[in-house]
Short mmCIF file of C-alpha atoms in Angstrom, two decimals:
data_model
loop_
_atom_site.label_atom_id
_atom_site.label_comp_id
_atom_site.label_asym_id
_atom_site.label_seq_id
_atom_site.Cartn_x
_atom_site.Cartn_y
_atom_site.Cartn_z
CA MET A 1 0.00 0.00 0.00
CA THR A 2 1.16 3.57 -0.68
CA ASP A 3 3.42 4.87 2.06
CA ILE A 4 1.51 6.83 4.69
CA VAL A 5 2.57 10.48 4.92
CA PRO A 6 3.23 11.87 8.42
CA ALA A 7 0.15 13.68 9.68
CA GLY A 8 -0.35 17.09 11.17
CA VAL A 9 -0.31 19.73 8.40
CA PRO A 10 -3.63 21.61 8.26
CA LEU A 11 -5.38 21.93 4.90
CA ASP A 12 -7.03 25.31 5.41
CA THR A 13 -6.48 27.36 2.24
CA PRO A 14 -7.48 26.45 -1.33
CA ALA A 15 -4.40 26.29 -3.54
CA ASP A 16 -5.92 28.66 -6.12
CA GLY A 17 -7.64 30.91 -3.60
CA LEU A 18 -11.36 30.95 -2.89
CA PRO A 19 -13.34 31.09 -6.15
CA ASP A 20 -16.37 33.31 -6.64
CA LEU A 21 -19.74 31.68 -6.05
CA ILE A 22 -21.48 30.76 -9.32
CA ASP A 23 -25.01 32.10 -8.87
CA SER A 24 -26.18 33.29 -12.29
CA GLU A 25 -26.84 31.78 -15.70
CA ARG A 26 -23.98 33.81 -17.16
CA SER A 27 -21.42 32.63 -14.59
CA LEU A 28 -22.72 29.07 -14.95
CA ALA A 29 -22.13 29.16 -18.72
CA ALA A 30 -18.58 30.44 -18.15
CA ALA A 31 -17.98 27.71 -15.57
CA ALA A 32 -19.23 25.07 -18.00
CA ALA A 33 -16.78 26.31 -20.62
CA ASP A 34 -13.92 26.16 -18.09
CA LEU A 35 -14.95 22.66 -17.06
CA ALA A 36 -15.12 21.48 -20.67
CA GLY A 37 -11.63 22.86 -21.24
CA GLY A 38 -10.20 20.94 -18.30
CA VAL A 39 -8.66 17.49 -18.42
CA GLY A 40 -9.04 14.29 -16.44
CA PRO A 41 -11.61 13.33 -13.82
CA VAL A 42 -13.86 15.74 -11.96
CA ALA A 43 -13.91 15.84 -8.16
CA MET A 44 -17.47 16.40 -6.97
CA ASP A 45 -19.27 17.10 -3.70
CA ALA A 46 -22.56 18.55 -2.50
CA GLU A 47 -23.69 20.22 0.71
CA ARG A 48 -27.21 19.70 2.02
CA ALA A 49 -29.20 21.01 4.96
CA SER A 50 -29.96 17.71 6.66
CA GLY A 51 -31.79 18.24 9.90
CA TYR A 52 -32.84 21.76 8.88
CA ARG A 53 -34.82 21.51 5.64
CA PHE A 54 -37.34 19.03 4.28
CA GLY A 55 -35.74 16.52 1.94
CA GLN A 56 -32.14 16.13 0.88
CA LYS A 57 -31.68 18.70 -1.88
CA ALA A 58 -28.28 20.20 -2.65
CA TYR A 59 -27.63 23.77 -1.51
CA LEU A 60 -24.06 23.95 -2.78
CA VAL A 61 -22.22 21.90 -5.41
CA GLN A 62 -18.43 21.79 -5.57
CA LEU A 63 -16.40 20.63 -8.57
CA ARG A 64 -12.71 20.59 -9.34
CA ARG A 65 -10.89 19.56 -12.49
CA GLU A 66 -7.34 19.96 -13.71
CA GLY A 67 -7.20 23.01 -15.94
CA ALA A 68 -10.52 24.37 -14.66
CA GLY A 69 -9.79 24.80 -10.96
CA THR A 70 -12.46 24.67 -8.28
CA LEU A 71 -16.06 25.68 -8.98
CA LEU A 72 -18.59 26.51 -6.24
CA VAL A 73 -22.14 26.51 -7.60
CA ASP A 74 -25.31 27.73 -5.89
CA PRO A 75 -28.10 25.41 -7.13
CA VAL A 76 -30.70 27.60 -5.42
CA ALA A 77 -29.84 30.50 -7.73
CA VAL A 78 -29.19 28.26 -10.78
CA PRO A 79 -31.20 25.07 -10.26
CA ASP A 80 -30.46 23.50 -13.66
CA LEU A 81 -26.82 22.40 -13.75
CA SER A 82 -27.15 20.34 -16.93
CA PRO A 83 -24.64 22.67 -18.72
CA LEU A 84 -22.03 21.37 -16.28
CA ASP A 85 -23.17 17.80 -16.94
CA ASP A 86 -22.73 18.34 -20.67
CA ALA A 87 -19.28 19.81 -20.06
CA ILE A 88 -18.20 16.81 -18.00
CA GLY A 89 -19.56 14.31 -20.51
CA GLY A 90 -18.14 10.85 -19.95
CA ALA A 91 -15.30 11.95 -17.67
CA GLU A 92 -14.94 10.11 -14.38
CA TRP A 93 -16.45 11.62 -11.25
CA ILE A 94 -14.58 11.37 -7.96
CA LEU A 95 -16.92 11.31 -4.96
CA HIS A 96 -16.54 10.42 -1.32
CA ALA A 97 -19.49 8.33 -0.09
CA ALA A 98 -21.28 8.59 -3.43
CA THR A 99 -24.65 7.36 -2.21
CA GLN A 100 -24.95 10.42 0.02
CA ASP A 101 -24.80 12.80 -2.95
CA LEU A 102 -25.95 11.00 -6.11
CA ALA A 103 -29.66 11.62 -5.57
CA CYS A 104 -29.39 15.34 -4.83
CA LEU A 105 -26.96 15.84 -7.72
CA ALA A 106 -29.35 14.07 -10.09
CA GLU A 107 -32.08 16.50 -9.01
CA VAL A 108 -30.04 19.39 -10.42
CA GLY A 109 -29.14 17.58 -13.66
CA LEU A 110 -25.80 15.99 -12.79
CA ARG A 111 -25.45 12.25 -13.48
CA PRO A 112 -22.16 10.34 -13.74
CA ARG A 113 -21.23 8.02 -16.58
CA GLN A 114 -18.33 6.60 -14.56
CA LEU A 115 -17.16 7.27 -11.02
CA PHE A 116 -14.61 6.52 -8.34
CA ASP A 117 -15.82 6.48 -4.73
CA THR A 118 -12.95 7.20 -2.33
CA GLU A 119 -14.92 6.02 0.71
CA LEU A 120 -15.77 2.69 -0.90
CA ALA A 121 -12.15 2.36 -2.07
CA ALA A 122 -11.03 2.95 1.52
CA ARG A 123 -13.29 0.09 2.66
CA LEU A 124 -11.97 -2.27 -0.01
CA LEU A 125 -8.42 -1.37 0.98
CA GLY A 126 -9.16 -2.03 4.64
CA LEU A 127 -8.33 1.43 5.94
CA PRO A 128 -9.14 1.66 9.66
CA ARG A 129 -11.16 4.86 9.17
CA VAL A 130 -12.97 5.77 5.96
CA GLY A 131 -14.25 9.33 6.53
CA LEU A 132 -12.89 11.93 4.10
CA ALA A 133 -10.75 13.66 6.73
CA ALA A 134 -9.25 10.33 7.82
CA VAL A 135 -8.50 9.28 4.23
CA VAL A 136 -6.86 12.64 3.44
CA GLU A 137 -4.74 12.39 6.58
CA HIS A 138 -3.81 8.78 5.81
CA TYR A 139 -2.56 9.50 2.29
CA LEU A 140 -1.36 13.10 2.40
CA GLY A 141 -0.71 13.84 6.07
CA LEU A 142 -3.06 16.80 5.83
CA VAL A 143 -5.65 17.70 8.46
CA LEU A 144 -8.97 18.53 6.80
CA ALA A 145 -11.33 20.53 9.02
CA LYS A 146 -14.91 19.25 9.18
CA GLU A 147 -16.49 21.77 11.55
CA HIS A 148 -19.11 22.93 9.02
CA SER A 149 -20.25 19.49 7.83
CA ALA A 150 -23.53 19.69 9.77
CA ALA A 151 -24.25 23.34 9.02
CA ASP A 152 -27.49 24.69 7.59
CA TRP A 153 -26.32 25.10 4.00
CA SER A 154 -29.66 26.59 2.99
CA GLN A 155 -28.56 29.79 4.73
CA ARG A 156 -27.98 32.78 2.46
CA PRO A 157 -25.59 34.41 2.04
CA LEU A 158 -23.18 31.58 2.68
CA PRO A 159 -20.36 32.65 5.03
CA THR A 160 -16.89 32.86 3.53
CA ALA A 161 -15.56 30.34 6.05
CA TRP A 162 -18.16 27.82 4.88
CA LEU A 163 -17.29 28.34 1.21
CA ARG A 164 -13.60 27.85 2.01
CA TYR A 165 -14.45 24.62 3.82
CA ALA A 166 -16.53 23.46 0.84
CA ALA A 167 -13.75 24.22 -1.64
CA LEU A 168 -11.27 22.20 0.41
CA ASP A 169 -13.55 19.15 0.28
CA VAL A 170 -12.67 18.69 -3.41
CA GLU A 171 -9.17 20.19 -3.27
CA VAL A 172 -7.23 16.92 -3.01
CA LEU A 173 -9.77 14.30 -4.14
CA GLY A 174 -7.97 13.87 -7.46
CA GLU A 175 -4.64 13.18 -5.76
CA ILE A 176 -6.29 10.79 -3.31
CA ARG A 177 -8.00 8.94 -6.15
CA ASN A 178 -4.67 8.38 -7.94
CA LEU A 179 -2.95 7.04 -4.82
CA MET A 180 -5.89 4.78 -4.07
CA GLY A 181 -5.86 3.50 -7.64
CA VAL A 182 -2.24 2.44 -7.18
CA ASP A 183 -3.08 0.66 -3.93
CA LEU A 184 -6.07 -1.11 -5.43
CA ALA A 185 -3.91 -2.40 -8.28
CA ARG A 186 -1.08 -3.49 -5.97
CA SER A 187 -3.48 -5.36 -3.68
CA GLY A 188 -5.30 -7.12 -6.53
CA LYS A 189 -8.53 -5.27 -5.77
CA ALA A 190 -8.79 -3.01 -8.82
CA GLU A 191 -11.38 -5.22 -10.51
CA TRP A 192 -13.37 -5.42 -7.28
CA ALA A 193 -13.44 -1.64 -7.14
CA ARG A 194 -14.35 -1.32 -10.83
CA GLN A 195 -17.42 -3.52 -10.35
CA GLU A 196 -18.46 -1.72 -7.18
CA PHE A 197 -18.17 1.69 -8.81
CA ALA A 198 -20.07 0.52 -11.91
CA ALA A 199 -22.92 -0.71 -9.68
CA LEU A 200 -23.21 2.76 -8.16
CA LEU A 201 -24.18 4.20 -11.55
CA ASP A 202 -27.57 2.50 -11.20
CA TRP A 203 -27.97 3.24 -7.50
CA THR A 204 -31.23 4.78 -6.30
CA PRO A 205 -32.38 5.46 -2.74
CA THR A 206 -34.33 2.63 -1.13
CA VAL A 207 -38.07 3.27 -1.02
CA ARG A 208 -39.19 2.11 2.41
CA VAL A 209 -42.46 0.29 3.00
CA ASP A 210 -44.43 2.08 5.72
CA PRO A 211 -41.70 4.65 6.50
CA TRP A 212 -43.72 5.83 9.50
CA ARG A 213 -42.83 2.57 11.24
CA ARG A 214 -39.37 4.01 11.84
CA THR A 215 -40.87 6.51 14.29
CA SER A 216 -38.69 6.35 17.38
CA GLY A 217 -40.71 5.05 20.33
CA LEU A 218 -43.43 3.41 18.22
CA HIS A 219 -43.14 0.32 20.42
CA LYS A 220 -44.58 2.36 23.32
CA VAL A 221 -47.95 2.64 21.56
CA ARG A 222 -50.29 -0.29 22.08
CA GLY A 223 -52.73 -1.89 19.68
CA GLY A 224 -53.68 -1.31 16.07
CA ARG A 225 -55.57 1.88 16.96
CA GLY A 226 -52.52 3.40 18.60
CA VAL A 227 -50.36 2.44 15.64
CA ALA A 228 -52.93 4.07 13.34
CA TYR A 229 -52.69 7.27 15.39
CA VAL A 230 -48.93 7.33 14.90
CA ARG A 231 -49.27 6.66 11.18
CA GLU A 232 -51.74 9.50 10.59
CA LEU A 233 -49.74 11.88 12.77
CA TRP A 234 -46.55 10.97 10.89
CA TYR A 235 -48.09 11.69 7.48
CA GLU A 236 -49.62 14.92 8.79
CA ARG A 237 -46.19 16.01 10.02
CA GLU A 238 -44.72 15.19 6.59
CA ARG A 239 -47.35 17.37 4.94
CA LEU A 240 -46.73 20.29 7.28
CA ALA A 241 -42.95 19.95 7.12
CA SER A 242 -42.97 19.83 3.32
CA ALA A 243 -45.16 22.94 3.12
CA ARG A 244 -42.82 24.81 5.46
CA ASP A 245 -39.62 23.28 4.03
CA ILE A 246 -38.40 22.24 7.44
CA ALA A 247 -37.01 18.93 8.68
CA PRO A 248 -39.90 16.95 10.19
CA GLY A 249 -38.02 16.36 13.41
CA ARG A 250 -37.54 20.10 13.87
CA LEU A 251 -41.26 20.70 13.42
CA ILE A 252 -42.15 18.15 16.08
CA PRO A 253 -39.94 15.30 17.28
CA ASP A 254 -40.90 11.64 17.16
CA ALA A 255 -41.24 11.50 20.93
CA VAL A 256 -44.02 14.11 20.83
CA LEU A 257 -45.89 12.27 18.06
CA VAL A 258 -45.84 9.16 20.24
CA LEU A 259 -46.97 11.22 23.24
CA ILE A 260 -49.97 12.53 21.25
CA ALA A 261 -50.88 8.99 20.17
CA GLN A 262 -50.64 7.68 23.73
CA HIS A 263 -52.78 10.56 24.99
CA ALA A 264 -55.37 9.95 22.28
CA LEU A 265 -55.74 6.35 23.44
CA THR A 266 -56.71 7.47 26.94
CA SER A 267 -58.26 10.91 26.32
CA PRO A 268 -59.81 11.04 22.82
CA GLY A 269 -60.51 14.53 21.49
CA THR A 270 -57.84 16.33 23.51
CA LEU A 271 -54.11 16.90 23.13
CA PRO A 272 -51.33 16.99 25.72
CA THR A 273 -50.28 20.50 26.70
CA GLY A 274 -46.95 22.18 27.22
CA ASN A 275 -45.48 21.84 23.73
CA ARG A 276 -45.53 24.81 21.34
CA ALA A 277 -45.69 22.65 18.19
CA ILE A 278 -48.67 20.76 19.58
CA GLY A 279 -50.54 23.97 20.26
CA ARG A 280 -49.59 25.67 17.01
CA TYR A 281 -50.83 22.82 14.85
CA GLN A 282 -53.50 21.42 17.13
CA ARG A 283 -56.17 21.41 14.40
CA ASP A 284 -53.91 19.33 12.18
CA TRP A 285 -53.03 16.85 14.92
CA LEU A 286 -56.69 16.52 15.96
CA ALA A 287 -57.69 15.94 12.33
CA ALA A 288 -55.08 13.20 12.04
CA ILE A 289 -56.33 11.59 15.25
CA ALA A 290 -59.91 11.80 13.97
CA ARG A 291 -58.99 10.03 10.73
CA ALA A 292 -57.35 7.20 12.65
CA LYS A 293 -60.25 6.99 15.09
CA ALA A 294 -62.77 6.67 12.25
CA LEU A 295 -61.08 3.63 10.76
CA PRO A 296 -62.94 0.36 11.19
CA ASP A 297 -61.00 -2.34 12.96
CA SER A 298 -60.55 -4.22 9.70
CA GLN A 299 -58.53 -1.29 8.26
CA LEU A 300 -56.19 -0.75 11.21
CA PRO A 301 -52.52 -1.32 10.36
CA PRO A 302 -50.92 -4.40 11.91
CA THR A 303 -48.80 -3.63 14.93
CA ASN A 304 -45.92 -5.42 13.20
CA LEU A 305 -45.25 -6.22 9.55
CA PRO A 306 -45.11 -9.90 8.68
CA HIS A 307 -41.52 -11.09 8.55
CA GLU A 308 -40.16 -11.88 5.11
CA GLY A 309 -37.15 -14.01 4.41
CA PRO A 310 -35.21 -16.15 6.85
CA PRO A 311 -35.60 -15.75 10.62
CA PRO A 312 -32.94 -13.91 12.62
CA ALA A 313 -29.70 -15.88 12.61
CA ARG A 314 -29.81 -16.27 16.40
CA ALA A 315 -32.97 -18.39 16.02
CA TRP A 316 -31.54 -20.74 13.42
CA ALA A 317 -30.07 -23.24 15.89
CA ASP A 318 -33.58 -24.03 17.13
CA LYS A 319 -35.45 -23.79 13.83
CA ASP A 320 -32.95 -25.49 11.52
CA PRO A 321 -29.69 -26.66 13.13
CA LEU A 322 -28.31 -27.86 9.80
CA ALA A 323 -28.77 -24.39 8.22
CA ALA A 324 -27.23 -22.82 11.32
CA ALA A 325 -24.15 -25.01 10.98
CA ARG A 326 -23.83 -24.20 7.28
CA LEU A 327 -24.10 -20.47 7.96
CA ALA A 328 -21.47 -20.70 10.69
CA ARG A 329 -19.07 -22.56 8.39
CA THR A 330 -19.57 -20.04 5.60
CA ARG A 331 -19.05 -17.14 7.99
CA ASP A 332 -15.83 -18.71 9.27
CA LEU A 333 -14.50 -19.02 5.72
CA LEU A 334 -15.55 -15.45 4.91
CA THR A 335 -13.94 -14.07 8.05
CA ALA A 336 -10.67 -15.82 7.32
CA PHE A 337 -10.66 -14.51 3.75
CA ALA A 338 -11.48 -10.96 4.88
CA GLU A 339 -8.72 -10.95 7.47
CA GLU A 340 -6.20 -12.28 4.97
CA ARG A 341 -7.13 -9.69 2.33
CA THR A 342 -7.67 -6.81 4.80
CA ILE A 343 -11.25 -6.02 3.84
CA PRO A 344 -14.44 -5.80 5.92
CA VAL A 345 -16.48 -9.00 5.75
CA GLU A 346 -19.63 -7.09 4.75
CA ASN A 347 -17.85 -5.75 1.66
CA VAL A 348 -17.10 -9.28 0.51
CA CYS A 349 -20.76 -10.23 0.90
CA SER A 350 -23.60 -8.44 2.66
CA PRO A 351 -25.18 -10.50 5.47
CA GLU A 352 -28.72 -10.45 4.05
CA PRO A 353 -28.16 -12.23 0.70
CA LEU A 354 -25.86 -14.71 2.42
CA ARG A 355 -28.54 -15.61 4.98
CA ARG A 356 -31.21 -15.91 2.30
CA VAL A 357 -29.18 -18.29 0.16
CA VAL A 358 -28.16 -20.47 3.11
CA TRP A 359 -31.72 -20.62 4.44
CA SER A 360 -33.25 -21.30 1.02
CA PRO A 361 -30.49 -22.93 -1.03
CA PRO A 362 -30.81 -23.76 -4.74
CA ALA A 363 -33.29 -26.53 -5.40
CA ASP A 364 -30.88 -28.30 -7.70
CA ALA A 365 -27.67 -29.93 -6.52
CA PRO A 366 -25.85 -27.28 -4.48
CA GLU A 367 -22.94 -26.85 -6.86
CA THR A 368 -20.83 -23.70 -6.98
CA GLU A 369 -22.56 -22.45 -10.14
CA ALA A 370 -25.99 -22.81 -8.54
CA PHE A 371 -24.88 -20.86 -5.49
CA SER A 372 -23.42 -18.17 -7.74
CA ALA A 373 -26.73 -17.82 -9.59
CA ALA A 374 -28.63 -17.65 -6.30
CA LEU A 375 -26.34 -14.88 -5.01
CA ALA A 376 -26.69 -12.99 -8.29
CA ALA A 377 -30.45 -12.87 -7.80
CA TYR A 378 -29.84 -10.73 -4.71
CA GLY A 379 -27.48 -8.32 -6.47
CA VAL A 380 -24.19 -9.84 -5.33
CA ARG A 381 -21.43 -8.69 -7.70
CA PRO A 382 -19.50 -11.15 -9.90
CA TRP A 383 -16.25 -10.65 -7.97
CA GLN A 384 -18.05 -11.39 -4.71
CA ARG A 385 -19.75 -14.48 -6.16
CA GLU A 386 -16.40 -15.86 -7.29
CA ILE A 387 -15.26 -15.76 -3.67
CA VAL A 388 -18.44 -16.68 -1.80
CA ALA A 389 -20.04 -19.34 -4.01
CA PRO A 390 -17.19 -21.85 -3.48
CA MET A 391 -17.39 -21.17 0.25
CA LEU A 392 -21.08 -22.02 0.23
CA HIS A 393 -20.39 -25.20 -1.70
CA THR A 394 -17.76 -26.16 0.87
CA ALA A 395 -20.09 -25.39 3.77
CA PHE A 396 -22.94 -27.41 2.29
CA THR A 397 -20.82 -30.44 1.50
CA ALA A 398 -18.85 -30.47 4.73
CA GLU A 399 -21.35 -32.69 6.56
CA GLN A 400 -20.99 -35.30 3.82
CA ALA A 401 -17.27 -35.71 4.45
#
């Protein structure tokens, strides 16, 4: 692996100075021309206002390319960044933790044709810490400040210190990518990384079934009626938060939604007092409670969703000891491989597809090819299948020896 540079030098000033914020169609067109005239990959990042605003839209986009320098773009002022997308064309994007930014970048017209994810590369290389600051320090010995990472980036005007921080986030991504590329090749993991990065091009956020079931404290509410109260209150909060463009938890926290539902179970028609958000939106909360109260019993949501797939692994020994033994053998082989190749086990194969295949193995003879096909059905990459399918075959045939 590339020699680690001694740490301790702060990265606090962009090499080319702080660029002007691109916040007009004219400056965007000029930036697109600069970007098109650059060479090589494009480092990319986005800043959101998580915890402050509704949704995960981008409030600042940062790009850097050799020959074009660093670009800071305000997607609030210029919401269509497709001119930049056209300028980039098929050039490689460099992102850190791509799945955090791909959706919000797509919303403003930016979609990669190829990419390199430095966080994912750090995982494949077995780095002990994979945050951007840790990766920068590991490879370059530079200390990257992260004090504005949780800021409200919807604020306008954006403070100069924040813009400087944002520019530095893409300052050295190109250099990091090159060093990581060398390490991936030296460790025999370049093809692994290529497949992982290619899979990210089709990545989309997971659409959750019944997202309201993630309400913290839901377990405190009893019965289908109480669960219905929480559901209606959750959707009412979403409606209000969207209209006000505020994070739902800032409008009213989960704990208060649960408190309202519990109160409604014992004192229908009234709301608990002492909370400003309850009082301010009391008509809305009461309307949500009324909708849930009017539901016939047959339409109440189940207190728990029916379980799909295999049972929790801890229950396997009782339900199917043979499957439990096979899973344990496969896990042992995976762990040994991961330790030898310095890679997290979950990056070799995610636990869920592994459990599903072991619990419901191929109906035909459990040969390596059959296991590979079964893993493929759950989205396991070819490089992972080449490693894991033989392990499954070994685990399933061990009891025959």
